[in-house]
GROMACS .gro file of C-alpha atoms in nm:
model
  252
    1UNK     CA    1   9.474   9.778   6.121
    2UNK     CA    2   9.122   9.629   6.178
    3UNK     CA    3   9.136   9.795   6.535
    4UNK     CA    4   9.209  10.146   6.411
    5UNK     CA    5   8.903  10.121   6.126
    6UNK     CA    6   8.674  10.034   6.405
    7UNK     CA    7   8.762  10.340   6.603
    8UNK     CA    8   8.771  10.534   6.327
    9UNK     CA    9   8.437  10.403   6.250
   10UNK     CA   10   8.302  10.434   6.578
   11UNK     CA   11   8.409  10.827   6.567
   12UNK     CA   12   8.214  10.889   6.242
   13UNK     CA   13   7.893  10.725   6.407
   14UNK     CA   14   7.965  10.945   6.684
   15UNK     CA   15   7.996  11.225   6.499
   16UNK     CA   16   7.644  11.154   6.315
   17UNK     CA   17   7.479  11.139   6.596
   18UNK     CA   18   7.534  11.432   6.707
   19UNK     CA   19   7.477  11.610   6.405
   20UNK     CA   20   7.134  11.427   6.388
   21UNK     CA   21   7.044  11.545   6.738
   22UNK     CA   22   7.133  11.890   6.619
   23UNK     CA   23   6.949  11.843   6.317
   24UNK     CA   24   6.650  11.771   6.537
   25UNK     CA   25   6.705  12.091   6.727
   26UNK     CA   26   6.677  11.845   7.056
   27UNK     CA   27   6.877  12.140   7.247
   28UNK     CA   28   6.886  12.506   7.094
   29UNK     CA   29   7.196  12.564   6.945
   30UNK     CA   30   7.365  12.784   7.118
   31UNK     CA   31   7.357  12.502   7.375
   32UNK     CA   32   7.504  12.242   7.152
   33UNK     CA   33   7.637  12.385   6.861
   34UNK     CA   34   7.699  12.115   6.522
   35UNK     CA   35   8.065  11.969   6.460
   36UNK     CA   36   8.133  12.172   6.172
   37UNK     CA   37   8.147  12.474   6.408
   38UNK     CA   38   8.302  12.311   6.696
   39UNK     CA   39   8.613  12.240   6.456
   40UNK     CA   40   8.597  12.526   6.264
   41UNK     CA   41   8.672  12.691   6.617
   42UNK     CA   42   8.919  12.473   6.624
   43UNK     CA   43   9.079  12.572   6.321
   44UNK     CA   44   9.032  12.914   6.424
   45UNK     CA   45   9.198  12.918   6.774
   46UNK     CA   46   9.507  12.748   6.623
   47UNK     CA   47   9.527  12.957   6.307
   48UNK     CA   48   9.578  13.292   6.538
   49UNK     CA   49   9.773  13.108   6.789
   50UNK     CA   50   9.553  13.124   7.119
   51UNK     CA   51   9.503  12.782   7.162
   52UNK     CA   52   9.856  12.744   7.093
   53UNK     CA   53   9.947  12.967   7.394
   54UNK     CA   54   9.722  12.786   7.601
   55UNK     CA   55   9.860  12.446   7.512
   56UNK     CA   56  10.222  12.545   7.590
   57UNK     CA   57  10.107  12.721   7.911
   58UNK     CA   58   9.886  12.388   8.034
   59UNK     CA   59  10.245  12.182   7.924
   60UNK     CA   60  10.446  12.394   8.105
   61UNK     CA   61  10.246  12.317   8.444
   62UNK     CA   62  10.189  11.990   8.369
   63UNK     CA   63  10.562  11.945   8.361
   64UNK     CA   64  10.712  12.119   8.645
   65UNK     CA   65  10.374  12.035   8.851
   66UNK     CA   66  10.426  11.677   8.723
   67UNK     CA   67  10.845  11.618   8.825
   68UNK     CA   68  10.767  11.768   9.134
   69UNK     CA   69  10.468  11.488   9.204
   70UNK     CA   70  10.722  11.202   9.093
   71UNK     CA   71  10.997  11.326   9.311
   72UNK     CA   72  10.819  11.351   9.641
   73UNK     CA   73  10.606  11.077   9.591
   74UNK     CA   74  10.875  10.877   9.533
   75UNK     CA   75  11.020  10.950   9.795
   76UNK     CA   76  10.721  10.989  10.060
   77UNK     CA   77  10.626  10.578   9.900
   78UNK     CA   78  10.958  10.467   9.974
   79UNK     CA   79  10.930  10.608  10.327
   80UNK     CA   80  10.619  10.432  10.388
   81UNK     CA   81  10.721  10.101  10.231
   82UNK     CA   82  11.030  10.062  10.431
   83UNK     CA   83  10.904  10.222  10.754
   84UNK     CA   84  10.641   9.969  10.953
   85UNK     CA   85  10.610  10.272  11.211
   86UNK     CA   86  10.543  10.565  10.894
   87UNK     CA   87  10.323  10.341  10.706
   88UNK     CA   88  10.110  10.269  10.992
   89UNK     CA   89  10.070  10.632  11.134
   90UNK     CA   90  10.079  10.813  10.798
   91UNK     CA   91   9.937  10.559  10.512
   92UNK     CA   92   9.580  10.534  10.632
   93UNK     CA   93   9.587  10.941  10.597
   94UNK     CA   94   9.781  10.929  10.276
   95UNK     CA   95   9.479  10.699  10.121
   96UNK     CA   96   9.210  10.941  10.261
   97UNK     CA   97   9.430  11.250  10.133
   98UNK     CA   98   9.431  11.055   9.751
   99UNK     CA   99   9.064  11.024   9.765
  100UNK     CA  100   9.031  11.424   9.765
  101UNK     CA  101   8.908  11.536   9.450
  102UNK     CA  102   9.195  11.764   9.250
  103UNK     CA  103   8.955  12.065   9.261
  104UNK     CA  104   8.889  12.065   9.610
  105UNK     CA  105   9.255  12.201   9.660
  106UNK     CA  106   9.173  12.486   9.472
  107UNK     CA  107   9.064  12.734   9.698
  108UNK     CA  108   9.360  12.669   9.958
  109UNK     CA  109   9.600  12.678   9.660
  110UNK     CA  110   9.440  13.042   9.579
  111UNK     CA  111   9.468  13.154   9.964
  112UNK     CA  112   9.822  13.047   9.946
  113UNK     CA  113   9.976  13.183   9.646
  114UNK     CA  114   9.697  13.378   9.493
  115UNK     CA  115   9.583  13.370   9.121
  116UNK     CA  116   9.915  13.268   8.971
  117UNK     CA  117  10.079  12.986   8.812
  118UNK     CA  118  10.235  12.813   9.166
  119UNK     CA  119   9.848  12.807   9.246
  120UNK     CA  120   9.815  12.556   8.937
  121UNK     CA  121  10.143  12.438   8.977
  122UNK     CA  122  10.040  12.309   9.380
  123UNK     CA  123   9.696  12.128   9.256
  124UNK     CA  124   9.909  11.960   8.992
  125UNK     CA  125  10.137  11.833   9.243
  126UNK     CA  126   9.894  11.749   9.512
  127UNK     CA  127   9.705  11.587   9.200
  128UNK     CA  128  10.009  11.358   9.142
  129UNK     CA  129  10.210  11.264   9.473
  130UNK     CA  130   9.974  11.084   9.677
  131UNK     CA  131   9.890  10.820   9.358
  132UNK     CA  132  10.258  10.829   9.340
  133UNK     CA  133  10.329  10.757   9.706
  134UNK     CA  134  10.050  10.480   9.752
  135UNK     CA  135  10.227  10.287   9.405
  136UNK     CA  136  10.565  10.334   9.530
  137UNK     CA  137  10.430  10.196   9.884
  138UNK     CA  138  10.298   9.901   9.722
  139UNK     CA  139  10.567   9.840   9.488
  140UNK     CA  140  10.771   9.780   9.802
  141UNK     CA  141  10.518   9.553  10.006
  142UNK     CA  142  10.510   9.341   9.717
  143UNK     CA  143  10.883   9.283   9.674
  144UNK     CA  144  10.936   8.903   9.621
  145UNK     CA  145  10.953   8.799   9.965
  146UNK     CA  146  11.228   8.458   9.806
  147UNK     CA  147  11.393   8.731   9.625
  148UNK     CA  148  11.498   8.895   9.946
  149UNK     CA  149  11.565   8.567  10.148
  150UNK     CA  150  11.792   8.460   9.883
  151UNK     CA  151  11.976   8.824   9.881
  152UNK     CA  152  12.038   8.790  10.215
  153UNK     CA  153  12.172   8.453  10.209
  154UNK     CA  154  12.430   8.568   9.968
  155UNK     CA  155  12.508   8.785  10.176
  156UNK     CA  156  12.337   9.092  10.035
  157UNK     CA  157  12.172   9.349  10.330
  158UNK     CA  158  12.091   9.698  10.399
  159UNK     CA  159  12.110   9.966  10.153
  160UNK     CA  160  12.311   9.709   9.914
  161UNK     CA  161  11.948   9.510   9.943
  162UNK     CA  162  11.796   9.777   9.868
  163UNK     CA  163  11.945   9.948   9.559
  164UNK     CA  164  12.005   9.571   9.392
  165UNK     CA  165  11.717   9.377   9.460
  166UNK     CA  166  11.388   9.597   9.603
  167UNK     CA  167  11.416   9.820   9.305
  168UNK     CA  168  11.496   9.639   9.009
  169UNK     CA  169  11.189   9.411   9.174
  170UNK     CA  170  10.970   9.716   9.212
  171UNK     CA  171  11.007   9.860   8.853
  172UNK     CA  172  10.702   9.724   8.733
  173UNK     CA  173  10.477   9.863   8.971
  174UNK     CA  174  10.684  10.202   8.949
  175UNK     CA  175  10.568  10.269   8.601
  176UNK     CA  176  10.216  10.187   8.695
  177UNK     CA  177  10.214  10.437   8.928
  178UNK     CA  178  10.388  10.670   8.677
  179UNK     CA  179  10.094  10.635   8.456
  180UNK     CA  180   9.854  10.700   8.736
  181UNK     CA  181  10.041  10.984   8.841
  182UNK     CA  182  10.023  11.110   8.472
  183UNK     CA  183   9.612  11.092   8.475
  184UNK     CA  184   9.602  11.207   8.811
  185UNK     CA  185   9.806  11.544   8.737
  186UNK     CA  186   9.633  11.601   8.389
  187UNK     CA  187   9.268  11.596   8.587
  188UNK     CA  188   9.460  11.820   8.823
  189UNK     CA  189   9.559  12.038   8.578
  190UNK     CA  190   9.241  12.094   8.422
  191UNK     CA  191   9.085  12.197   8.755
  192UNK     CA  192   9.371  12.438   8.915
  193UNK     CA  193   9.344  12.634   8.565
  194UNK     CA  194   8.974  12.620   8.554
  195UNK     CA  195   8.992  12.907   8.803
  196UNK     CA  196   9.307  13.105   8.731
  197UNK     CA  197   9.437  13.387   8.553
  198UNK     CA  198   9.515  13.195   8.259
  199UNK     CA  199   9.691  13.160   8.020
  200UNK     CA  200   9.608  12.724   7.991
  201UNK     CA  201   9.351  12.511   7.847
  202UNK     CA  202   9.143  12.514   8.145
  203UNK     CA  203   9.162  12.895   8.196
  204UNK     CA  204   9.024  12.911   7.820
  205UNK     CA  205   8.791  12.674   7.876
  206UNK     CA  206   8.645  12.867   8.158
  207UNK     CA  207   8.641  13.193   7.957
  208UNK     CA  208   8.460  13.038   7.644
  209UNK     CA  209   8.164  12.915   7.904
  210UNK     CA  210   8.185  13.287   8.101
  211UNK     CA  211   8.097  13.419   7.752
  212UNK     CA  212   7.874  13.104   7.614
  213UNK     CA  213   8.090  13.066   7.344
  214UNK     CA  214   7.965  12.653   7.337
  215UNK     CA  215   8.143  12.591   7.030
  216UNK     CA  216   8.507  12.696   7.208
  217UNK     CA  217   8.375  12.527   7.493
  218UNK     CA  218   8.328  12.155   7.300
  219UNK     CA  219   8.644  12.200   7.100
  220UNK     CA  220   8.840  12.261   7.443
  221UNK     CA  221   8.682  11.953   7.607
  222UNK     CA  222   8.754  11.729   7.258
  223UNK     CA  223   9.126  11.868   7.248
  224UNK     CA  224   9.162  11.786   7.660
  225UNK     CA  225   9.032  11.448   7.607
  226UNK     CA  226   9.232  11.368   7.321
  227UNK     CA  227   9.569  11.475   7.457
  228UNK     CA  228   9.482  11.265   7.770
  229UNK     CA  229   9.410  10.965   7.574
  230UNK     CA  230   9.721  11.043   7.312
  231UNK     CA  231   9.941  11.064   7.599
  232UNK     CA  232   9.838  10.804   7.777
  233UNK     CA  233   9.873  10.544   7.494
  234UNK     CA  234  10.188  10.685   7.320
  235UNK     CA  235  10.378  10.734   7.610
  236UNK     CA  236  10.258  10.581   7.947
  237UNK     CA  237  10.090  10.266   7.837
  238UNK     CA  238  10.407  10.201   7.596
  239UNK     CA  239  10.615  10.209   7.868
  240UNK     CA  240  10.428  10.023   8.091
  241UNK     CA  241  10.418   9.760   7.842
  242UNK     CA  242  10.730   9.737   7.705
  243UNK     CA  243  10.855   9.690   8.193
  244UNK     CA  244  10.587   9.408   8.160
  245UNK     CA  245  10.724   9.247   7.890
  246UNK     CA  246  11.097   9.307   8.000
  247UNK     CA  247  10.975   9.166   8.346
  248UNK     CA  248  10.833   8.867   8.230
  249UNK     CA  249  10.475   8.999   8.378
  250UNK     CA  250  10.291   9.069   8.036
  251UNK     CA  251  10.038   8.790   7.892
  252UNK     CA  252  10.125   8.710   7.533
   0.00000   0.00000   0.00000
């Protein structure tokens, strides 16, 4: 309770502040318009449904963009974390392929499927996979080493080794990566759809600066922080909390 009145608190400071520096006319304000009309184009866009379209559109990437990311970089981590001769020729370029900012797949994603949604759909999953893979990879390396001894002294190999002791041993780092993944594709998103045909948050949010309509443009950036923190917290962080804890790994 005490936690969620100093947020709250912090907000409304905030908040002040940046009515005061409007107040002040620090920056003209059609540069940085005042809260009350940031929200009340808030209210607006959700009252006639566009920012409802663009919400559903953005989720509707995310998702598909998202599953995709999981699946092959599940698959791509598990390759590298059971294959010395893979992880050696292919993880040093997977690590320089993660540190590629989402947006600079943009323009290849546009050459190969033009101004569409698999162009958003691609970034998203680019965003996502390599996070994925490099998690997975790591969640294998740092398997127990006992755990696997004592497997195989029961009598426990190959794929049996695998399925009953690697993964049930690897689950914690798993949903790490899951979250990573999560924040990785939702930065993705943002960027793919920043220069697309819409409809998505990011395609709005590029429209509203085109026309330098600031007040669309603040709201936009509050609601795409908040549903990345929301998410995040809610879901992800829950999650990843409640392996921890099930693992024995959490601090109490």
């Amino acid at each position: 309770m005490k936690l969620t009145i100093k947020r709250i608190l912090f907000l409304v400071v905030v908040v002040g502040v940046w009515q005061s520096i409007v107040w002040l006319e620090i920056f003209p304000s059609v540069v940085l318009p005042g809260p009350f009309k940031v929200f009340q184009s808030l209210f607006n866009g959700f009252t006639d449904g566009s920012l409802l379209v663009a919400l559903g559109a953005s989720f509707k990437h995310l998702i598909i963009g998202m599953s995709l990311a999981l699946i092959i970089g599940t698959l791509l981590g598990v390759l590298l974390g059971k294959s010395r001769q893979a992880d050696e020729t292919a993880g040093m370029y997977l690590i320089a392929l993660q540190s590629i900012p989402s947006i600079v797949w943009v323009p290849l994603s546009l050459m190969l499927f033009g101004f569409t949604e698999f162009a958003v759909i691609f970034v998203v999953v680019l965003g996502g996979t390599f996070v994925m893979a490099l998690n997975v990879r790591s969640a294998i390396h740092n398997v127990p080493p006992q755990l696997v001894r004592a497997a195989r002294t029961m009598g426990t190999k190959g794929p049996e080794l695998f399925y009953r002791v690697e993964i049930p041993a690897s689950i914690p780092y798993y949903m790490t990566g899951v979250r990573l993944a999560w924040a990785f594709s939702w930065r993705a998103l943002m960027a793919g759809e920043l220069l697309s045909n819409g409809p998505g948050l990011g395609y709005s949010l590029q429209f509203a600066s085109d026309f330098a309509k600031m007040d669309q443009v603040i709201g936009i950036i509050i609601i795409i922080g908040l549903i990345g923190a929301l998410v995040d917290q809610l879901v992800f962080s829950r999650l990843e909390k409640n392996v921890l804890k099930r693992w024995g790994l959490l601090k109490t």
